[in-house]
Short mmCIF file of C-alpha atoms and ligand atoms in Angstrom, two decimals:
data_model
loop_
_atom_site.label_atom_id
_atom_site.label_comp_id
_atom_site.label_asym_id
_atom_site.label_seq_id
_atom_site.Cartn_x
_atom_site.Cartn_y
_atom_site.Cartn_z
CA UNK A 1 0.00 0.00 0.00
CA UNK A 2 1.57 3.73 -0.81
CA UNK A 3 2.08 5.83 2.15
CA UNK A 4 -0.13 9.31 2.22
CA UNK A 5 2.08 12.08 1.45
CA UNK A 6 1.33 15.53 1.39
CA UNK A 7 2.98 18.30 -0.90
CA UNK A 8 2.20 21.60 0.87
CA UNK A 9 4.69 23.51 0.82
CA UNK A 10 5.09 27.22 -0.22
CA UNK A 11 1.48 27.39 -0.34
CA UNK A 12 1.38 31.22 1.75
CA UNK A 13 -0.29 28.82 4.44
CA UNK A 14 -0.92 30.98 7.42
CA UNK A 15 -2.58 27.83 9.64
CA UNK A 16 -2.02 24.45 9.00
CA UNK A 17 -5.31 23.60 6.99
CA UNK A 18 -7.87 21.43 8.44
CA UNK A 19 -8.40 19.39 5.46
CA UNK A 20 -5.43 16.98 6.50
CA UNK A 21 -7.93 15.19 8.43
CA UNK A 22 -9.51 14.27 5.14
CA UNK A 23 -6.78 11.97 4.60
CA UNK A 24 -6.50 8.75 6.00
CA UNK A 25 -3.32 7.04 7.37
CA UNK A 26 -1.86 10.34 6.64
CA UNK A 27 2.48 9.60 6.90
CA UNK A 28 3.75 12.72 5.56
CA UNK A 29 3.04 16.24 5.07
CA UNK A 30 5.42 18.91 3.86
CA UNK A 31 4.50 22.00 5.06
CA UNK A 32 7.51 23.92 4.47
CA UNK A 33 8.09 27.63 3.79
CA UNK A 34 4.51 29.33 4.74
CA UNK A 35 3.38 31.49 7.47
CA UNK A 36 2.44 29.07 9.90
CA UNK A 37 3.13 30.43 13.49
CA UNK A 38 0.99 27.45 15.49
CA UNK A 39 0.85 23.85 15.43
CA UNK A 40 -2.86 23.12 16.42
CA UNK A 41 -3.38 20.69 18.65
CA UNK A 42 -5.79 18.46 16.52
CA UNK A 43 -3.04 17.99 13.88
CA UNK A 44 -1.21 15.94 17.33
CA UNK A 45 -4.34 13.38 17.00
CA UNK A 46 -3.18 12.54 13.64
CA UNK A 47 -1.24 9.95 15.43
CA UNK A 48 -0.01 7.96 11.66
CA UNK A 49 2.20 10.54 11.15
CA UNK A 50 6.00 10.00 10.60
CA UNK A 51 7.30 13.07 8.80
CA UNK A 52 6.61 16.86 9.45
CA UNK A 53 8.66 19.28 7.52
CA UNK A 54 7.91 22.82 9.03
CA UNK A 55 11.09 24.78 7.89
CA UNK A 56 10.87 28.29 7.70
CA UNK A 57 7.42 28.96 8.90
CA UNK A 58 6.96 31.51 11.70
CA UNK A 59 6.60 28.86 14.92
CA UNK A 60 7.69 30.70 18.14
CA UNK A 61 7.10 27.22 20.22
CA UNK A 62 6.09 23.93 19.52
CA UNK A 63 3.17 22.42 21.92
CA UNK A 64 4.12 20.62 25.03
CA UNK A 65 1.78 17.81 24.02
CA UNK A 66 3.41 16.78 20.48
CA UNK A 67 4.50 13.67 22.03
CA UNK A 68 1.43 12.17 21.53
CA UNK A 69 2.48 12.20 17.91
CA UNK A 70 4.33 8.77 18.99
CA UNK A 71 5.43 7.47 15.18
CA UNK A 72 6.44 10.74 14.59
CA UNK A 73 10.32 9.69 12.97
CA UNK A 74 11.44 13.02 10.92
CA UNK A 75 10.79 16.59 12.30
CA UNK A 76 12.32 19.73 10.52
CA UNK A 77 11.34 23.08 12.53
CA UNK A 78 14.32 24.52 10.83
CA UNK A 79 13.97 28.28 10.64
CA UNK A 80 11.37 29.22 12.91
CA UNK A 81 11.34 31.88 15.65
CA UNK A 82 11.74 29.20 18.67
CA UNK A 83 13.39 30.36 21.57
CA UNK A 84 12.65 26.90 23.71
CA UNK A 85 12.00 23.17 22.84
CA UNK A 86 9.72 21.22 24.96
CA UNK A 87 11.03 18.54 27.14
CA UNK A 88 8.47 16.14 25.91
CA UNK A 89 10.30 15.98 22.48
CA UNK A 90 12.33 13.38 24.50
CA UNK A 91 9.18 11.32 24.47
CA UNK A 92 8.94 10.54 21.03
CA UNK A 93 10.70 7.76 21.38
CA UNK A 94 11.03 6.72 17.13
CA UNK A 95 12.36 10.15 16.59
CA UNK A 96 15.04 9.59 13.97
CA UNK A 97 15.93 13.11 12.52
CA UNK A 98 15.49 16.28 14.47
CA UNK A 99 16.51 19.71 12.49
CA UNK A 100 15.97 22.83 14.80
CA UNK A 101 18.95 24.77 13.28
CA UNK A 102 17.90 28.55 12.48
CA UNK A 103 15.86 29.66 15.36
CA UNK A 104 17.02 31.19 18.84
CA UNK A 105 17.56 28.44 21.15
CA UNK A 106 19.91 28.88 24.21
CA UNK A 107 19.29 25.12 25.52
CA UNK A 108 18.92 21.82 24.34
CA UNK A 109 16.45 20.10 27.22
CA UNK A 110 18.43 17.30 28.71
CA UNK A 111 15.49 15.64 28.52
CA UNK A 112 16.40 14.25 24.91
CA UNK A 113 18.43 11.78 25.92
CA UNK A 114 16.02 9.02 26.10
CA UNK A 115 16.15 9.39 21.91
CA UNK A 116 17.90 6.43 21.49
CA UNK A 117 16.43 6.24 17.86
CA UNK A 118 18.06 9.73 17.07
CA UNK A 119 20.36 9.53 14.34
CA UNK A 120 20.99 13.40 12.74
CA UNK A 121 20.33 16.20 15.06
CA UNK A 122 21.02 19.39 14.18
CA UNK A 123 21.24 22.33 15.98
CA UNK A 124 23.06 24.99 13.86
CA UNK A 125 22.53 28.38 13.59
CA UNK A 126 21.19 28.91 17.44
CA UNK A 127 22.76 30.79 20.14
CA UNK A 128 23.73 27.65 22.22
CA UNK A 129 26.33 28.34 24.94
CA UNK A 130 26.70 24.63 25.99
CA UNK A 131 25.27 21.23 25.41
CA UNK A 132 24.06 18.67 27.94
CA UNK A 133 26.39 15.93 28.37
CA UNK A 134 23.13 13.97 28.47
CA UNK A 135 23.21 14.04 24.65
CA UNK A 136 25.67 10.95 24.92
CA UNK A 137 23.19 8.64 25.38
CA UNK A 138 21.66 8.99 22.52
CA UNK A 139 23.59 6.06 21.14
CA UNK A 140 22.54 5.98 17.50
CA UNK A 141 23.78 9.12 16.64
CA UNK A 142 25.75 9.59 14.05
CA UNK A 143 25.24 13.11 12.57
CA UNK A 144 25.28 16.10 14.82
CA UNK A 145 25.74 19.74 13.63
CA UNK A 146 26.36 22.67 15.96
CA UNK A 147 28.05 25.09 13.20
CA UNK A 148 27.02 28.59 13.98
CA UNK A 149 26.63 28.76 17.09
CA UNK A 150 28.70 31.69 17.90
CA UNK A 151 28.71 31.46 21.76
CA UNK A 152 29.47 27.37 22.22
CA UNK A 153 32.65 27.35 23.79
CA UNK A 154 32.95 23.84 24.41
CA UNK A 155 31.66 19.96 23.54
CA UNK A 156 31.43 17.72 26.16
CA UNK A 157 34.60 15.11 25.64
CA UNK A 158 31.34 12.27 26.08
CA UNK A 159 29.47 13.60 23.21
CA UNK A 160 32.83 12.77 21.16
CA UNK A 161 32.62 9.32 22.75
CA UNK A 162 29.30 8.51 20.54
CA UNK A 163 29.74 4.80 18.84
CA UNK A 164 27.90 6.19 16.01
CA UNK A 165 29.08 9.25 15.52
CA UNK A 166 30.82 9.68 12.16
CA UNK A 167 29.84 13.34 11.14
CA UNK A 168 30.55 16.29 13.06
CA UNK A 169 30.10 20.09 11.72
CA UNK A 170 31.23 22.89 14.27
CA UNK A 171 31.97 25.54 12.31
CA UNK A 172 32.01 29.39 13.34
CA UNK A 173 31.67 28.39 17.06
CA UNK A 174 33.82 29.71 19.73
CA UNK A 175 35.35 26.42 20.49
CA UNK A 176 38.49 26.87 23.32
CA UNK A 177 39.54 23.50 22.51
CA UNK A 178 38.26 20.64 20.67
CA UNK A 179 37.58 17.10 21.66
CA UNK A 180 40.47 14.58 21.84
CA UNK A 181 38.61 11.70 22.57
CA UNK A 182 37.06 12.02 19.60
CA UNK A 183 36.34 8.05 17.67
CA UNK A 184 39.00 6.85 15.12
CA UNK A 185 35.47 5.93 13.38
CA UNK A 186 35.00 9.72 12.23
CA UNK A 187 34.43 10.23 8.97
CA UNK A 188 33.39 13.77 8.26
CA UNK A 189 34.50 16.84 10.93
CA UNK A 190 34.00 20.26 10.18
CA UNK A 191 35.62 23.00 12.30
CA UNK A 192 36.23 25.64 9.79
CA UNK A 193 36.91 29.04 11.61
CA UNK A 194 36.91 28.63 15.44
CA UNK A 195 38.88 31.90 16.35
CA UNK A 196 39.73 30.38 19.21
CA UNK A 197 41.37 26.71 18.70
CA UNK A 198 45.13 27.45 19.01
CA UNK A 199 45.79 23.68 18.28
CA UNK A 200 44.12 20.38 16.72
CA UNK A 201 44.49 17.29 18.69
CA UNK A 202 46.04 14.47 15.93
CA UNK A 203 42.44 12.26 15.88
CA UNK A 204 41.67 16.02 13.58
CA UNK A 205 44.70 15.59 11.40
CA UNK A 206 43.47 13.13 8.32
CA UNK A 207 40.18 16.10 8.25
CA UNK A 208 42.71 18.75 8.49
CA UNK A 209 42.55 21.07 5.40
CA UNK A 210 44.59 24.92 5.40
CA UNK A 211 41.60 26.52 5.45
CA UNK A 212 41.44 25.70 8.77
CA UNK A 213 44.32 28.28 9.46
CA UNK A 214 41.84 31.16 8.07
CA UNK A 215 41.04 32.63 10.90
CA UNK A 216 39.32 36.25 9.68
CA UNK A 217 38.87 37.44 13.09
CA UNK A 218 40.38 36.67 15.94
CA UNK A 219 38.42 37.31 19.03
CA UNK A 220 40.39 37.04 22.34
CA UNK A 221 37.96 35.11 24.98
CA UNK A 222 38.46 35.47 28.70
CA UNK A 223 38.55 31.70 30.34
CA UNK A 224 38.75 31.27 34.32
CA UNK A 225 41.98 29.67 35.39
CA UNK A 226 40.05 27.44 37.55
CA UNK A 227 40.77 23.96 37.49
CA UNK A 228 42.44 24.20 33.73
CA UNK A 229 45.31 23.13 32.60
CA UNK A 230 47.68 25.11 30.34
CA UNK A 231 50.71 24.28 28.43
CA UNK A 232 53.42 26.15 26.72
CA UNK A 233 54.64 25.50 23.29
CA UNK A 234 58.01 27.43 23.20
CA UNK A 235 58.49 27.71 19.37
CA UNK A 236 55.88 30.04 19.42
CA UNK A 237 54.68 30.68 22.55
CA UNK A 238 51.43 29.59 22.34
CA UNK A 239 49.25 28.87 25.69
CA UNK A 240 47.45 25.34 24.96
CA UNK A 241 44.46 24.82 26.83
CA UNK A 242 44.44 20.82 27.64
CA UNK A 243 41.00 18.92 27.59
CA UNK A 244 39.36 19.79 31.18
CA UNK A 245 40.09 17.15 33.32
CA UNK A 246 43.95 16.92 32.86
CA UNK A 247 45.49 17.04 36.23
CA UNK A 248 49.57 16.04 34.43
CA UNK A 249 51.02 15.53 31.74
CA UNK A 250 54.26 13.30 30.97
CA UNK A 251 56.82 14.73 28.30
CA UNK A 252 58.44 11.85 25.67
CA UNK A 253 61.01 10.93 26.20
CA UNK A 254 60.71 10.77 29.68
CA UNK A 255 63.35 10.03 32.15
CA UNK A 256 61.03 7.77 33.93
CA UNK A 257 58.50 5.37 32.44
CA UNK A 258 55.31 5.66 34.47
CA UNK A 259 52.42 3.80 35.60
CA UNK A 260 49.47 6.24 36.29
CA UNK A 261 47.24 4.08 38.70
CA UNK A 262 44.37 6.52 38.80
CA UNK A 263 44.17 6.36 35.61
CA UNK A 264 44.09 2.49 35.21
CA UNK A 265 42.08 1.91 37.92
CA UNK A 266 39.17 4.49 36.00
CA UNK A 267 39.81 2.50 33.09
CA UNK A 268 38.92 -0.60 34.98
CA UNK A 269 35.68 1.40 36.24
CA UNK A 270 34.71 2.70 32.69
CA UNK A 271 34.55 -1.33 31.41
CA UNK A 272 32.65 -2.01 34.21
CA UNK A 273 30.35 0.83 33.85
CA UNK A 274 29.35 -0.38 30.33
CA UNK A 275 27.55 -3.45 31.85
CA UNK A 276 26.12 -1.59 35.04
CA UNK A 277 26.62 1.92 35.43
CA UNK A 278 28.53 3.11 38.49
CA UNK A 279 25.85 5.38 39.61
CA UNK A 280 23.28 2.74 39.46
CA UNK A 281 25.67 0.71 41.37
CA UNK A 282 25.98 2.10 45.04
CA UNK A 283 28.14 -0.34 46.68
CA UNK A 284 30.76 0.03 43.79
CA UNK A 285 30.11 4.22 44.09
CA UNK A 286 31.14 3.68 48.08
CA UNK A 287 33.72 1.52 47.60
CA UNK A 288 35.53 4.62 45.27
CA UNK A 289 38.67 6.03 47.09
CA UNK A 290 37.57 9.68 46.09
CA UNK A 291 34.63 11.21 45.01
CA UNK A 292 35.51 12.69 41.87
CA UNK A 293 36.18 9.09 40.53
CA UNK A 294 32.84 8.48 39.33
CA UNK A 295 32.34 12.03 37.96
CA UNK A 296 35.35 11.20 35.85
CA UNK A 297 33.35 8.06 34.95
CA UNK A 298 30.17 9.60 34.04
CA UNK A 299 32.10 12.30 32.05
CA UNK A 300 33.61 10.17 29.90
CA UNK A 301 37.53 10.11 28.97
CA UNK A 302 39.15 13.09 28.21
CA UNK A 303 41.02 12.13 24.98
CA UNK A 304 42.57 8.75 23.62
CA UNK A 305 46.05 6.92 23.00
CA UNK A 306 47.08 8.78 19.61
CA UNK A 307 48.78 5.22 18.62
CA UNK A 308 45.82 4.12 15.88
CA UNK A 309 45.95 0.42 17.37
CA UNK A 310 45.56 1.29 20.83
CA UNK A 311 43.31 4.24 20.99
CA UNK A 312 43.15 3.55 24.98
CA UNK A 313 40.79 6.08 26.72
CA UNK A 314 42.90 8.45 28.89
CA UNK A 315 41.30 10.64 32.11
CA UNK A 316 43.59 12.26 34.50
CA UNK A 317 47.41 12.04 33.15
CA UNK A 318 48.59 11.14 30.04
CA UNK A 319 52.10 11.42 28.02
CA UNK A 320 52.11 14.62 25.97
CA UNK A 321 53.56 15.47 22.16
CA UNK A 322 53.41 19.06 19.95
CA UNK A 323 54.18 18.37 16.95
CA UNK A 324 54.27 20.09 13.58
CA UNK A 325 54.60 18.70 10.02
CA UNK A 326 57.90 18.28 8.54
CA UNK A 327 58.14 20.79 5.39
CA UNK A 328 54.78 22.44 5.62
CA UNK A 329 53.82 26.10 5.62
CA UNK A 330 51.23 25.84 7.72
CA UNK A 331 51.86 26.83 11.43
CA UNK A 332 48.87 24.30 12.72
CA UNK A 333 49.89 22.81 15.83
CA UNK A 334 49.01 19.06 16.35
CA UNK A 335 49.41 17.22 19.87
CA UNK A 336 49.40 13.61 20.42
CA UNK A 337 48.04 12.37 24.01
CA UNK A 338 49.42 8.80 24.56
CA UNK A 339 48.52 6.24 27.50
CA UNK A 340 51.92 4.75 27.77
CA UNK A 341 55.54 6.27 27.02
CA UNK A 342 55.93 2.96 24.92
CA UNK A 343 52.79 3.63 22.99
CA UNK A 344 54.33 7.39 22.53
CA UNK A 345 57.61 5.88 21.13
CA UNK A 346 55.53 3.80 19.12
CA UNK A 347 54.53 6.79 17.49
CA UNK A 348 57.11 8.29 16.77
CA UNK A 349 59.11 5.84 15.50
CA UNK A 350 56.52 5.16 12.88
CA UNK A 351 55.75 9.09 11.96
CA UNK A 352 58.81 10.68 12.52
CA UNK A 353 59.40 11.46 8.85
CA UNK A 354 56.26 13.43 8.78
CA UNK A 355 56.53 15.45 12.24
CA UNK A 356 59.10 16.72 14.36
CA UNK A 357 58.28 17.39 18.17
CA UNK A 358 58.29 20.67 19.65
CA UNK A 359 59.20 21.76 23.22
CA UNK A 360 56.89 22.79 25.87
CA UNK A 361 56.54 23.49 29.71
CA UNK A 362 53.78 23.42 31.96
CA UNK A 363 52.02 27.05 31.78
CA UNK A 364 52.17 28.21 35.71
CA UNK A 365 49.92 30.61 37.01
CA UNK A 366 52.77 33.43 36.98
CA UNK A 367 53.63 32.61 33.84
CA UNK A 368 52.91 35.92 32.29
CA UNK A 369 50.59 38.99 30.52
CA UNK A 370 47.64 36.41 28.57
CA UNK A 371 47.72 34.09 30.88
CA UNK A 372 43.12 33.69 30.80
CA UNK A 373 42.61 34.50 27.58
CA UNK A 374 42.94 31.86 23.97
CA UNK A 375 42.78 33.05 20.38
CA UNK A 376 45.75 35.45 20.99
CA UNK A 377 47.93 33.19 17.85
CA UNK A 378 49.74 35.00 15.55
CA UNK A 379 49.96 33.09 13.19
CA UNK A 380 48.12 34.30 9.91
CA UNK A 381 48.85 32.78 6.93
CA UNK A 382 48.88 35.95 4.85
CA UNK A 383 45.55 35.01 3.50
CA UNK A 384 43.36 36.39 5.92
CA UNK A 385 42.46 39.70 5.41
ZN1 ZN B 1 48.30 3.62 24.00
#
């Protein structure tokens, strides 16, 4: 039997007409560019929907109740004038593509998490300052776009631990630092022009393209020392901001070979975690030494073993490499986090032809004039006008 689809778009619509109810096991309805500004609540009784494209209507909210649109698997609100989403969008549980980019949203409920069917989200062109880490349990994920969203400063490190995830787009965000525990399943990132990204952790470097240098305008940001930790590169010196969470950092070679026992035991946690999560679990969350052990859990590693065939998650302390091509123009920084000093040698010795290390200390509080702010680089290519 064919599916009911409806063709209604750019129509001058200013309501959503009532004659859908004339059609029966109605599936989809394209309703796109009119002048809708409500979604009436009989069209949520129309229960056999699956698709509702509603880009660039005039919708300043959508209605608390459109979960009882339960098979509902594709919604586009794209360019609309929303300034909140409902928290019972996490109810519709078959929810497979959710576009909200173009309108004025601040938050993304947390309340989507229980989306486990989501697979492209996208939430460009809004004025997000964060995201909830809760996103990261929307497991089937594979697409997310946050590009213009000139305020997001950061991605939580667990959102970059998706096992679907193989497209990222972050462009023209304000992005301090970008995730290095980011999957060696990627296969599209995008994040062209982040004034602010002084470096590219190595997981970046096989989506790395020049253009990436063309930074048009470079917009110092102000970042509270608190908790952070900074390195400096002293070719150029350039304050890195490491991935929040990084408490040391191990230079290669080192004199000593260490064993970071934190570290392993979280590692031990985090594969236990996958089969009953720690804060489900409360003798295993008393039995922690310190408290902050199962934030660190919940939170997700910070980055990964840059060595492509261990890829080991890494929390607390890792061993630490700036690097720059061999015989490039291009000033881009690369560093390499690595769980063991052997896994770090292991690196090099196979990519040594194509990078040479740089030199770096550990930024102290006292270290000088910029020590809060990022996106103070220097290093224009000539081609940025
Ligand atoms: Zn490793």
């Amino acid at each position: 039997m064919n599916k009911t689809i409806l063709h209604w778009s750019y129509l001058n619509f200013k309501d959503v007409p009532m004659d859908l109810f004339l059609y029966e096991d109605l599936e989809e309805v394209y309703l796109k560019e009119n002048y809708i500004s409500v979604i009436p609540k009989w069209l949520l009784n129309i229960t056999t929907l699956k698709f509702i494209h509603l880009a660039g209507n005039n919708l300043s909210e959508l209605p608390a109740d459109i979960y009882m649109l339960e098979n509902l698997e594709f919604l586009d609100v794209s360019n609309n004038e929303l300034t909140e989403l409902p928290k019972t969008l996490g109810l519709l549980l078959r929810l497979q593509q959710l576009n909200v980019s173009g309108n004025q949203l601040t938050e993304l409920p947390m309340e989507l998490n229980t989306l486990r069917n989501l697979e492209h989200l996208n939430i460009a062109k809004n004025q997000f300052r964060r995201l909830p880490l809760q996103l990261s349990e929307c497991v089937r994920l594979n697409e997310l776009n946050v590009s213009d969203n000139e305020a997001l400063l950061h991605l939580p490190e667990r959102i970059a631990n998706l096992p679907m995830l193989q497209s990222l787009a972050a462009d023209r965000c304000a992005l301090v630092y970008l995730p290095a525990a980011l999957s060696k399943f990627m296969n599209q990132v995008r994040i062209f022009h982040n004034t602010c990204v002084n470096y590219i952790p190595m997981i970046y470097e096989r989506f790395y393209q020049n253009f990436f240098d063309n930074r048009q305008k470079v917009t110092p940001i102000s970042i509270s020392k608190k908790g952070l930790f900074w390195v400096r590169e002293l070719e150029s010196q350039k304050r890195l901001l490491l991935p929040v969470g990084t408490r040391n950092v191990f230079r290669v070679p080192s004199p000593e070979n260490r064993v970071t026992l934190y570290d392993d035991c979280l590692h031990a946690l985090q594969t236990l975690n996958r089969h009953l999560p720690v804060y489900e679990n409360a003798a295993l969350h008393r039995l922690l030494p310190e408290p902050y052990m199962s934030a660190h859990i919940n939170n997700g590693p910070i980055a990964r073993c840059t060595t492509t065939n261990c890829s080991r998650c890494l929390y607390t302390t890792y061993y630490f490499m700036v690097v720059k091509r061999r015989g490039s123009a291009s000033k881009q920084l690369f560093t390499c986090n690595f769980c063991t000093h052997n896994c770090a040698l292991q690196w090099l010795s196979s990519n040594a032809k194509k990078y040479y290390q740089l030199d770096w200390k550990v930024s102290d509080d006292d270290d000088d004039d910029d020590e809060d702010v990022v996106g103070d680089h220097d290093d224009n290519n000539g081609d940025n006008d």
